[in-house]
Coordinates of C-alpha atoms in Angstrom, one line a residue:
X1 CA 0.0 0.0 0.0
X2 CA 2.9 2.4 1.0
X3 CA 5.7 3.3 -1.4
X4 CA 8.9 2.9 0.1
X5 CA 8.0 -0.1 3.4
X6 CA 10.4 -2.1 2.7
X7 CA 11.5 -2.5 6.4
X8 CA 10.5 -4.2 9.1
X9 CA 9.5 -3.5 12.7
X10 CA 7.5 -5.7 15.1
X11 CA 4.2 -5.1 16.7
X12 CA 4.9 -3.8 20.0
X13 CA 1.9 -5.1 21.2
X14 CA -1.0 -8.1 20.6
X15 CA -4.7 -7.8 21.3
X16 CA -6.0 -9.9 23.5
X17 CA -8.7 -12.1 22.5
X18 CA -12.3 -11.1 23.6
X19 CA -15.5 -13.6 23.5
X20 CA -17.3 -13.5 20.3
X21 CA -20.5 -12.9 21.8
X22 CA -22.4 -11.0 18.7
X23 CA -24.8 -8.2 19.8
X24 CA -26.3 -4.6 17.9
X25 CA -25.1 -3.2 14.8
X26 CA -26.9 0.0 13.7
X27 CA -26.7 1.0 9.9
X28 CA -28.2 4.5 9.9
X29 CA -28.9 4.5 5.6
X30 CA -30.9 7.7 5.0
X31 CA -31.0 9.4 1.7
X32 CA -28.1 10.7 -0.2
X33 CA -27.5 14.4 0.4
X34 CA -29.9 16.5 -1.6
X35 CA -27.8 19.9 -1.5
X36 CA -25.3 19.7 -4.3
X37 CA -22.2 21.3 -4.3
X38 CA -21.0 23.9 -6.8
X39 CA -19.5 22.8 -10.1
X40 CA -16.3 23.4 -11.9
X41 CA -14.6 23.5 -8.3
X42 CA -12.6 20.3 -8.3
X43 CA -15.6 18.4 -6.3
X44 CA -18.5 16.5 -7.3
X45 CA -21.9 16.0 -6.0
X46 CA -23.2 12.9 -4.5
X47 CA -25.5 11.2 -6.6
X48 CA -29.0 11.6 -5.7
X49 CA -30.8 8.1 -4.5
X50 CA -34.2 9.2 -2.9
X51 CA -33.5 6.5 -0.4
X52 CA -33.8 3.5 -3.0
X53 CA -33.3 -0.2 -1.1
X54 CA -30.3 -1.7 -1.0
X55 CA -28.8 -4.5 -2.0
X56 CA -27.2 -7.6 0.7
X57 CA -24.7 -9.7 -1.2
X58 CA -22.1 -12.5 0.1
X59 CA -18.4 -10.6 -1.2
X60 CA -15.2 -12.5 -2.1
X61 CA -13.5 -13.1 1.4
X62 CA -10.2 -13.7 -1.0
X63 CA -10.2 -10.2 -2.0
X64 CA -10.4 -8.9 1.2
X65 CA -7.6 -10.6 3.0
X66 CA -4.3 -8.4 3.7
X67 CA -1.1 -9.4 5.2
X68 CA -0.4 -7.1 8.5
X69 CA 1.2 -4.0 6.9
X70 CA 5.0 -4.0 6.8
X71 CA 6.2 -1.5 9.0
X72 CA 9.1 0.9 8.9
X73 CA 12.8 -0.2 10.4
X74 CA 13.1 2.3 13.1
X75 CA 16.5 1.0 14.7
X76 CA 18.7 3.5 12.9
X77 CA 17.4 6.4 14.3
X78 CA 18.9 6.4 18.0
X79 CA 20.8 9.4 19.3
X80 CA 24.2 7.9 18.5
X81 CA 23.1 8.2 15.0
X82 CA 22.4 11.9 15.6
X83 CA 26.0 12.3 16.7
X84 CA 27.7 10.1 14.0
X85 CA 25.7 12.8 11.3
X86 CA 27.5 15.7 13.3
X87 CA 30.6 16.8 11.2
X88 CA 32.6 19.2 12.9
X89 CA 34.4 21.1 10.0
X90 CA 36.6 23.7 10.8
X91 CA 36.2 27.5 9.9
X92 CA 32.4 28.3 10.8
X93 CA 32.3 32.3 11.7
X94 CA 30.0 34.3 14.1
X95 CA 28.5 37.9 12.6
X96 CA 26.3 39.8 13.6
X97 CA 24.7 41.9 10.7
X98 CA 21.0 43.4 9.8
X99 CA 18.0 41.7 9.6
X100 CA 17.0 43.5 6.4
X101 CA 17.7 42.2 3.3
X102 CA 17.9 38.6 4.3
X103 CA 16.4 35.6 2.6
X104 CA 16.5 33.4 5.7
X105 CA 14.2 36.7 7.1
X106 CA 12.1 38.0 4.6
X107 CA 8.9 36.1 6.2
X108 CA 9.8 37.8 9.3
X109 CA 10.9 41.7 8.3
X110 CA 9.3 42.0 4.8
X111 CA 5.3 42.2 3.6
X112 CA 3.5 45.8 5.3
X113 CA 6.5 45.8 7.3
X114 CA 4.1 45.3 10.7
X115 CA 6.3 42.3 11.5
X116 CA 9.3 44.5 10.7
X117 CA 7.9 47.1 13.2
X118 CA 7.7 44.2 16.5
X119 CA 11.4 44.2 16.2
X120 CA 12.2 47.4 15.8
X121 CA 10.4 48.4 19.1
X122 CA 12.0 44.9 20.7
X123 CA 15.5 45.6 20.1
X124 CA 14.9 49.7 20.3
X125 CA 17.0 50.0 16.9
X126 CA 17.9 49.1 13.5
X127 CA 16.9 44.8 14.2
X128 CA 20.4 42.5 13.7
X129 CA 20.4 39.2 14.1
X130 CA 23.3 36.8 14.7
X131 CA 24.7 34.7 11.7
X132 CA 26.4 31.5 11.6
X133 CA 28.5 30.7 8.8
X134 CA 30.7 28.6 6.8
X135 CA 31.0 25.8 9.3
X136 CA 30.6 24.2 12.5
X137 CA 30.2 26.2 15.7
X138 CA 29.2 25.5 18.7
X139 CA 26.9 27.6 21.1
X140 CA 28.9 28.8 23.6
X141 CA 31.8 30.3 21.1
X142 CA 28.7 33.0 20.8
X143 CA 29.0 34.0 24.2
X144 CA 33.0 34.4 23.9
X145 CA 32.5 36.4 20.9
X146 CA 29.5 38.7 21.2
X147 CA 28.8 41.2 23.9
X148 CA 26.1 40.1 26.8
X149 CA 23.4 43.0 25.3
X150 CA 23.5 40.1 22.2
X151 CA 24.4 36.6 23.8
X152 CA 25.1 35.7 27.6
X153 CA 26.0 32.7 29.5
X154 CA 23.8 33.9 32.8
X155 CA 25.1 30.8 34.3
X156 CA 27.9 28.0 33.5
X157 CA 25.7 26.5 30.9
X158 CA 23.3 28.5 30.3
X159 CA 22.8 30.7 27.7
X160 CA 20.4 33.9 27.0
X161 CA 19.7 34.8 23.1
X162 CA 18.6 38.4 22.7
X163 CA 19.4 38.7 19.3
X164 CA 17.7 36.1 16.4
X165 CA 20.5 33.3 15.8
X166 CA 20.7 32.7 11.8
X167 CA 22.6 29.5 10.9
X168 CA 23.3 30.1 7.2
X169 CA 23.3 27.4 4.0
X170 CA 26.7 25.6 4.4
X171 CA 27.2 26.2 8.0
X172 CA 26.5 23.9 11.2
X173 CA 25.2 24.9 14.7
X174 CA 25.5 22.6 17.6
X175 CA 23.7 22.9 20.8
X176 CA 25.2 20.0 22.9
X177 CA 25.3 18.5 26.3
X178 CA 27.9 21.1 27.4
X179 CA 24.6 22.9 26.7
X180 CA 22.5 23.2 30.3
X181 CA 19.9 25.3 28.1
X182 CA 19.6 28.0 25.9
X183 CA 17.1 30.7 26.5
X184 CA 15.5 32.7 23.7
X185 CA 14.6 36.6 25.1
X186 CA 10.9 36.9 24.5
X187 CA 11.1 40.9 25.3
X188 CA 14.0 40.9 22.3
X189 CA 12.8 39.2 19.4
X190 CA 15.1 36.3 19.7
X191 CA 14.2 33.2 17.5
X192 CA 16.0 30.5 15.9
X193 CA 16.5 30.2 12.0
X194 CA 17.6 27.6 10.3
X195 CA 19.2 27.3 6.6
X196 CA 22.0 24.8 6.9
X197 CA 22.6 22.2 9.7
X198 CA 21.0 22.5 13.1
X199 CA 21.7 19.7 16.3
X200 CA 19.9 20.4 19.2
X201 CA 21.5 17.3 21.0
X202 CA 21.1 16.5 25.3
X203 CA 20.3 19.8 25.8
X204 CA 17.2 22.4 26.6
X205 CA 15.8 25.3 24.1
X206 CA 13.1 27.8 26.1
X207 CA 11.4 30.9 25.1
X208 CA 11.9 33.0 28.2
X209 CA 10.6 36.0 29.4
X210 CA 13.4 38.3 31.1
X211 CA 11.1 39.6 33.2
X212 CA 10.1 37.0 35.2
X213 CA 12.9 35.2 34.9
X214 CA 11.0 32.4 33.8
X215 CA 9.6 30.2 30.7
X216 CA 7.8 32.4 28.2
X217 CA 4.5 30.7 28.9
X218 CA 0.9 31.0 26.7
X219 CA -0.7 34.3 27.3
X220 CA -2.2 34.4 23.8
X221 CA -2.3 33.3 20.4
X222 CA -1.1 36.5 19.3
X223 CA 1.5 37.3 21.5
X224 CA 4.9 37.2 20.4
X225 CA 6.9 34.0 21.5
X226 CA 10.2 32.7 20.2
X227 CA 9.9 30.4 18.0
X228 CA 12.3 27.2 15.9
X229 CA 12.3 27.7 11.9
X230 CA 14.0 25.3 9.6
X231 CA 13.9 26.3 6.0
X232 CA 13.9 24.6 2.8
X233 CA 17.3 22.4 1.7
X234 CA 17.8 21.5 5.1
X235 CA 18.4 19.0 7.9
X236 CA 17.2 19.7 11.5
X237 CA 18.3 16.5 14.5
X238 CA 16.8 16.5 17.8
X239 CA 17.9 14.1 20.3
X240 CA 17.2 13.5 23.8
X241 CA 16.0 17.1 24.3
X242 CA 13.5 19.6 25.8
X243 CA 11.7 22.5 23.8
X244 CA 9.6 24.7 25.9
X245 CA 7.0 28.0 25.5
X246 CA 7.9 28.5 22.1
X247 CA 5.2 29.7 19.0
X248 CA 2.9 31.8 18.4
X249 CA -0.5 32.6 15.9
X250 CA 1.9 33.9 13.1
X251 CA 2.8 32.2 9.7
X252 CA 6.1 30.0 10.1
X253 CA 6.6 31.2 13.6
X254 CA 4.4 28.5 15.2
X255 CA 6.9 26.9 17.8
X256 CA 8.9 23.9 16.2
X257 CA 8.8 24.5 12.4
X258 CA 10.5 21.9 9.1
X259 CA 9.2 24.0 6.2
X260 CA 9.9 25.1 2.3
X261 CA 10.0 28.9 1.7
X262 CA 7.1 30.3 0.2
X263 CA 6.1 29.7 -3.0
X264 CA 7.6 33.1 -4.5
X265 CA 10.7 32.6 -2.4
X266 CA 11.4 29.0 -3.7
X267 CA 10.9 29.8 -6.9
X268 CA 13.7 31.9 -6.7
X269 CA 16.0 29.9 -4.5
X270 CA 14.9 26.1 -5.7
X271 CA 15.7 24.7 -2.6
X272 CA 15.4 20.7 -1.7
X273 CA 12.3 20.0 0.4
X274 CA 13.8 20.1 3.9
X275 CA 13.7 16.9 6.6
X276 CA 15.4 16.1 9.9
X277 CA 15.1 13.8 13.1
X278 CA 13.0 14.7 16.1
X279 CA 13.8 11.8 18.3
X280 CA 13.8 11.0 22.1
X281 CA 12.8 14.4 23.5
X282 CA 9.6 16.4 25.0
X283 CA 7.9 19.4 23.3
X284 CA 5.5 21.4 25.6
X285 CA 4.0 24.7 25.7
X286 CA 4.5 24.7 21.7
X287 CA 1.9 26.3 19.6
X288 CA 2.2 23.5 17.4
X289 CA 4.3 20.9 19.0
X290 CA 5.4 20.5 15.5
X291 CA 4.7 21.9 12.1
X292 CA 6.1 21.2 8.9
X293 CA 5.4 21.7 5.3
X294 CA 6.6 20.1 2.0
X295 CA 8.8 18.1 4.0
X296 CA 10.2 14.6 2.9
X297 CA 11.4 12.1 4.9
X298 CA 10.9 13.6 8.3
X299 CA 11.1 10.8 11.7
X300 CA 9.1 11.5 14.7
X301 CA 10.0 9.3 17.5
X302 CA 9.9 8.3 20.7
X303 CA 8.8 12.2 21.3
X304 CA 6.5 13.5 24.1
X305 CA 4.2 16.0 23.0
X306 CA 2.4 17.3 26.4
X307 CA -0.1 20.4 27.0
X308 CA 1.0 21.9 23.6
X309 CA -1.9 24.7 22.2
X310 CA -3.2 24.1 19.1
X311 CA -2.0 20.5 18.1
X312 CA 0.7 18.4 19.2
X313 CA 2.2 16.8 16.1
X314 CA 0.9 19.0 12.5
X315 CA 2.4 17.9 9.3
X316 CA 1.0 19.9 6.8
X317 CA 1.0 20.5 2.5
X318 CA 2.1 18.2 0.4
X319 CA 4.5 16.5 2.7
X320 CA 5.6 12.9 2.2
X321 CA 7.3 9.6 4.0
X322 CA 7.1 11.0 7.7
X323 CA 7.2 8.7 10.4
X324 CA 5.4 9.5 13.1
X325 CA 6.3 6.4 15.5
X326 CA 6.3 5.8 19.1
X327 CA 4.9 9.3 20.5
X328 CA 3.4 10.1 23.4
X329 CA 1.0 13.2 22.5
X330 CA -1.6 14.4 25.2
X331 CA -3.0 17.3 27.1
X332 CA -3.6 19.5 23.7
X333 CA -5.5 22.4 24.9
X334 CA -7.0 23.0 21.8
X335 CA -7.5 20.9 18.6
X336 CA -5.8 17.4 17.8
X337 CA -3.0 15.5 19.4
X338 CA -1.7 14.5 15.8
X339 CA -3.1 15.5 12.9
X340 CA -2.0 15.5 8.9
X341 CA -3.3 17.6 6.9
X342 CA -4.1 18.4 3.1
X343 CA -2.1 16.0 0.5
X344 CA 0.3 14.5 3.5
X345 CA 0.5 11.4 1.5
X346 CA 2.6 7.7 2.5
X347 CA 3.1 8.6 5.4
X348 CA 3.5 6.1 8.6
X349 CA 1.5 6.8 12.2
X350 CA 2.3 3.9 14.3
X351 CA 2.6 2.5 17.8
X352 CA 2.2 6.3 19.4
X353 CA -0.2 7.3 22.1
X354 CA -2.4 9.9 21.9
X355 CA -5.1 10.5 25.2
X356 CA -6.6 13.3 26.9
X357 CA -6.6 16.0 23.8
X358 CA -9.4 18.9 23.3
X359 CA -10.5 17.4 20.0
X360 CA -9.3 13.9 18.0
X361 CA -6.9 11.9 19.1
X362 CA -5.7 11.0 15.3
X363 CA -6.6 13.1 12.6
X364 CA -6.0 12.7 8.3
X365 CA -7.3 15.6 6.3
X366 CA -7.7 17.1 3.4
X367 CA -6.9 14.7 0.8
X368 CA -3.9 13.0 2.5
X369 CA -3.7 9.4 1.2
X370 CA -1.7 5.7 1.6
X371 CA -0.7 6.6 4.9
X372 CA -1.5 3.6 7.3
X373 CA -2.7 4.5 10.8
X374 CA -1.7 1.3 12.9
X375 CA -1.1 0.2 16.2
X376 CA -1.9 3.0 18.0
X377 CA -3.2 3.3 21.3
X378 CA -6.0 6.4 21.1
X379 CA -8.3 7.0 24.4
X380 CA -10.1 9.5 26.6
X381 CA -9.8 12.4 23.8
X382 CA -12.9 14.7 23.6
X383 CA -14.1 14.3 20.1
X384 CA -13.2 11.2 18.3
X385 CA -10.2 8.8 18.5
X386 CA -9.2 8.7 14.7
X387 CA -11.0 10.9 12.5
X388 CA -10.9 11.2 8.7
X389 CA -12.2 14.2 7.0
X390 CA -11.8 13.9 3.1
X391 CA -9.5 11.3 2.9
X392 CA -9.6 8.5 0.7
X393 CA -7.2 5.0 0.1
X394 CA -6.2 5.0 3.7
X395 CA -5.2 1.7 6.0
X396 CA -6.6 1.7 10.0
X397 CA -5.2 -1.3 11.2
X398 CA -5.2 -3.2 14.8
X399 CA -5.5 0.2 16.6
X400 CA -6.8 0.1 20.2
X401 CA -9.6 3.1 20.6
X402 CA -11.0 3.3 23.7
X403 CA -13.5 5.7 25.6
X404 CA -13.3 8.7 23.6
X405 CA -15.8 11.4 23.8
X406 CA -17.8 10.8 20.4
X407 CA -17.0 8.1 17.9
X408 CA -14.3 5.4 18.0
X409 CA -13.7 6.2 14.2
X410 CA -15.2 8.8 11.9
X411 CA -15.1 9.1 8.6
X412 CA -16.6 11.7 6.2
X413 CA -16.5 12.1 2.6
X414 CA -13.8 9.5 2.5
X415 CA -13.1 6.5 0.0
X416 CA -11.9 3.1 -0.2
X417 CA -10.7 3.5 4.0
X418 CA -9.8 -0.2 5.0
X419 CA -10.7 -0.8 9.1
X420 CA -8.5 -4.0 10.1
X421 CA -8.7 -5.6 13.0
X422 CA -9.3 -2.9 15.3
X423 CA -10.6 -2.7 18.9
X424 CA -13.1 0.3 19.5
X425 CA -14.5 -0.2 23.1
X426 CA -16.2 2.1 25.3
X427 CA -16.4 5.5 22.9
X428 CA -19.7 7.0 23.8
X429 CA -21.4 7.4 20.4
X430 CA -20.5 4.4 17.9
X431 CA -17.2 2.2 17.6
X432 CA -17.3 3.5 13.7
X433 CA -19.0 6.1 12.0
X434 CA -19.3 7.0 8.6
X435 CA -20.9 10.0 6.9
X436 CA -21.3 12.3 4.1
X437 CA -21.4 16.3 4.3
X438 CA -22.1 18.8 2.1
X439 CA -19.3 21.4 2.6
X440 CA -20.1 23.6 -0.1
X441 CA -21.5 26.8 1.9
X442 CA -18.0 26.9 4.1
X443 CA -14.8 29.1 3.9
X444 CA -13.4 25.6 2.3
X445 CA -10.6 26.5 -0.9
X446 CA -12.1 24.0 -3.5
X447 CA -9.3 24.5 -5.9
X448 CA -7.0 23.6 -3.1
X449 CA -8.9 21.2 -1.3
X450 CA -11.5 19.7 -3.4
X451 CA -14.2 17.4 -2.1
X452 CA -16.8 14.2 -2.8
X453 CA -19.8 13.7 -0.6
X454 CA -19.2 9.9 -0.6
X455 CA -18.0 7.5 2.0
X456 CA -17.3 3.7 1.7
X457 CA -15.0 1.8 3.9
X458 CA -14.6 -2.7 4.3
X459 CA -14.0 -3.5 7.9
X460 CA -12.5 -6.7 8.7
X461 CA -11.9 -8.3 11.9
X462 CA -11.6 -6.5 15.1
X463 CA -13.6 -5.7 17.8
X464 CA -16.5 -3.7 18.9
X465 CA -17.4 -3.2 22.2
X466 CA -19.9 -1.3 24.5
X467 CA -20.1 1.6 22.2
X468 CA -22.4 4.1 23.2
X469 CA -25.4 4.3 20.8
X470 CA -24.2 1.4 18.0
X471 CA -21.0 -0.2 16.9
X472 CA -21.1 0.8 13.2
X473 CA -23.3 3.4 12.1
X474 CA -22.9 4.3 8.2
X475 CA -24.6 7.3 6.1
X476 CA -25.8 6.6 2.6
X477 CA -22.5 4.5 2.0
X478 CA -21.2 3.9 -1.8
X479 CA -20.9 0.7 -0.4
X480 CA -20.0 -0.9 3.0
X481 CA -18.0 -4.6 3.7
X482 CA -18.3 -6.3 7.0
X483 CA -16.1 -9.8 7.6
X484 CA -15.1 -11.4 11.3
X485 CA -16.5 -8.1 12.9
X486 CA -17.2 -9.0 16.8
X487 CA -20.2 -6.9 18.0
X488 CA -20.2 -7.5 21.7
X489 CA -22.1 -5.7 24.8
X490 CA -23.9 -3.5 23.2
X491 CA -25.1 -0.6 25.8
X492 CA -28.9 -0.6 24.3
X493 CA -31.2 -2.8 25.5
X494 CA -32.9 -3.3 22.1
X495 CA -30.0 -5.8 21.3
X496 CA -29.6 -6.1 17.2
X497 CA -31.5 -3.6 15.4
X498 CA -30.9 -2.6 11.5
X499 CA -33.1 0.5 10.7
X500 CA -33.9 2.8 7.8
X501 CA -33.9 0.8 4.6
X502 CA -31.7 -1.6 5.8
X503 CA -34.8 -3.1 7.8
X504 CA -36.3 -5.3 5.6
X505 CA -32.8 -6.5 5.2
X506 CA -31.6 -7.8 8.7
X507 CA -32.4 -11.5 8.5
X508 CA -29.9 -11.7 5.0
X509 CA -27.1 -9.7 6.9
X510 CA -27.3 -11.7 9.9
X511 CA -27.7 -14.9 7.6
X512 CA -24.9 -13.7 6.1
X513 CA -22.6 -12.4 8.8
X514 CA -23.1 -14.6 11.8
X515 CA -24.5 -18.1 10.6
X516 CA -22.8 -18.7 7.0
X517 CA -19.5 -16.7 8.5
X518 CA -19.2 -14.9 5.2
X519 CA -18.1 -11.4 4.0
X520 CA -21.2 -9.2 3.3
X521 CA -21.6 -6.7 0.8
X522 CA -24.2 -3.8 1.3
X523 CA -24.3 -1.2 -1.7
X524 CA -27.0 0.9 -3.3
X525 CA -29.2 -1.4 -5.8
X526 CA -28.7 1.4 -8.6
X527 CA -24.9 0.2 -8.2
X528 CA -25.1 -3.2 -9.0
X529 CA -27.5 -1.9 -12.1
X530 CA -24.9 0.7 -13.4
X531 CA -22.5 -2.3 -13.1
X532 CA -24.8 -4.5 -15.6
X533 CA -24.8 -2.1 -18.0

């Protein structure tokens, strides 16, 4: 299914085996949606079916059998890889010039020039910025070179930023063990840019406020807070590390950051999409725990992302390959613990654990595709545990989902989503959910993120247990495979119950399902006609 697998990594974990005790399934089939979205917009309208019967069918359980998904090698990526990357090349320079004028800046200084204006009052001047060039340097050589009003070691190890640090294409910054933490001056404008080589390596990165001598912790989304860039063409590591209080509500300066330039700057500068290593370490009070965009290749592992703002993990545009293994994302105070979003395409999210978030727990959107969801442990969020909005040819495999807010799984307006041997117990609406909407009347970009008011899904295997109000509910599916699906303790009293127009159909489905053990197949009948002709 994914492009590029070809490694191996064992399930950390094995379900354990429940009793097949077979209770309620709920199919709630109403009519297709009536209100049509706009044409020539890169979306098409769901057929209209005036809720005509459908059709019960025995399906080929040949076709539906898959392998468990082959799962990416994650033993290379340990910190002593990080180090082995690190190449300590001689001749790297310190300067300290302008901020004006600068590629690696123009996000931040150019446009109406409001952005230009927050540094000018923050530094009371002319805003510079400290450059790293031509090689390898390590933090503290700032603090030997520059004057304390620009960089100061406050303490043997640590380090105060008041000016931006720059590291430049070509050149290598290194903020090591001999590191105790580096502090970035909220009251200054200090950030940090990266356009070559970053290692943040056993070591602590804060936004800090000088004035309380203390983290610079969330006040508001619009209030300035340091923040970690890395532009296009490069390579960001860290290892066994802490990032604290850093982002804000401002494009590219949302806390931890892997991104291209802009579409006019990279057209300009036709820089490589950028990637890096996030291993081992803890992001909290982020923004966005982490963001990136047109990124390739980028790991996620082992992290903790706790009681981040707006999401903890946010790949974004047209990024591809990520790994997103092992986390432990909860506490979001806002929106998802992970979440990928528009065309993030072959991408891994595996063996992580997301609980206790705002909203989802897992999240694919906007036309992101082949990525596999599996493994994952997902509970006590306050929406759903994995949610797909407008996201077709996607795997959910053995995931355990457990006593989230609303649904176990939700999709909408989402094709072809395969739900393998999954456990959904406990959610308090139903273990799986699938619906159609009509998004046409919202703020949505349809050239950029087009639509189709159709769901279908096959679910195989797995378990469904004590879901609130059904274990599968399902809006005018395209069409809907069930095989080996346990249904057990079901909270209603009313036991098994098919409503709508699948009523007349219960005694085939559970002929079907439950005596004969096969696959069953439940599409619209004017399917199966436009398949005759």
């Amino acid at each position: 299914m994914l492009r590029g697998s070809n490694m191996n990594m064992q399930r950390k974990r094995a379900s354990t085996p429940l009793k097949p005790v077979l209770f309620g399934v709920l199919l709630a089939t109403g009519a297709w949606s009536q209100a049509a979205p706009p044409q020539g917009v890169g979306q098409a309208a769901p057929p209209t079916l005036n809720a005509k019967q459908y059709s019960v069918t025995s399906a080929s359980i040949e076709a539906l059998h898959l392998d468990p998904p082959t799962l990416p090698d994650l033993s290379g990526y340990t910190p002593a890889a990080v180090e082995a990357k690190i190449q300590r090349k001689a001749g790297g320079r310190i300067a300290v010039q302008r901020m004006l004028r600068q590629d690696t800046l123009k996000d931040f200084t150019g446009g109406n020039g409001t952005r230009l204006r927050e540094w000018i009052a923050r530094q009371r001047g002319i805003p510079q910025a400290i450059f790293i060039e031509g090689g390898y340097v390590e933090l503290g050589q700032l603090a030997k070179q520059l004057p304390a009003s620009q960089f100061a070691e406050t303490a043997p190890g640590v380090y105060l930023a008041r000016l931006p640090i720059v590291v430049e294409r070509g050149a290598t910054l290194h903020i090591g063990k001999n590191v105790k933490e580096l502090r970035l001056s909220e009251e200054r404008g200090a950030f940090l840019v990266n356009d070559g080589t970053l290692f943040i390596t056993d070591t602590k990165v804060t936004g800090w406020r000088e004035a309380s001598n203390g983290p610079s912790s969330f006040r508001g989304e619009n209030v300035f807070r340091p923040f970690l860039v890395s532009w296009g063409g490069t390579e960001t590591y860290i290892s066994r590390s802490t990032l604290a209080s850093l982002g804000y509500n401002t494009s590219k300066s949302y806390g931890v950051s892997i991104t291209q330039y802009t579409p006019e700057m990279h057209k300009r500068l036709q820089r490589p999409r950028p990637s890096g290593w996030l291993i081992d370490s803890v992001f909290e009070d982020i923004y966005y725990g982490f963001y990136c965009y047109e990124a390739d290749d980028v790991v996620l592992k082992d992290n903790t992302y706790r009681d981040n703002i707006v999401y903890g993990i946010d790949p974004h545009d047209r990024s591809e390959r990520l790994i997103i293994a092992g986390n432990h994302v909860y506490g979001t105070k806002k929106k998802h613990g992970i979440i990928v979003s528009r065309e993030v395409n072959n991408s891994w999210i595996v063996n992580n654990r997301t609980h206790d978030n705002k909203l989802s727990g897992i999240v694919l959107d906007r036309n992101s595709e082949h990525n596999l969801i599996a493994y994952n442990e997902v509970f006590q969020n306050h929406s759903d545990g994995i949610t797909l909005y407008e996201s077709s040819n996607n795997l959910i495999w053995g995931n355990r989902i457990i006593n989230n807010a609303r649904h176990g799984i939700r999709l909408r307006n989402s094709l072809n989503v395969r739900i393998y041997e999954n456990l959904a117990a406990a959610n308090q609406l139903t273990g799986i959910y699938g619906h159609i909407k009509d998004l046409s009347h919202t703020d949505r970009n349809f050239k950029l993120d087009p639509f189709d008011a159709k769901v279908s899904m096959i679910v195989v295997g797995g378990q469904l247990l004590g879901n609130g109000s059904a274990p599968i509910a399902v809006d005018s599916p395209l069409s809907l495979e069930l095989y080996r699906v346990e249904m057990l303790a079901p909270t209603k009293s009313s036991g098994l119950s098919f409503t709508g127009v699948l009523g007349d159909k219960q005694q085939e489905i559970l002929d079907l399902l439950v005596r004969r053990q096969k696959a069953v197949l439940i599409d619209p009948v004017e399917t199966q006609a436009e398949l005759q002709n």
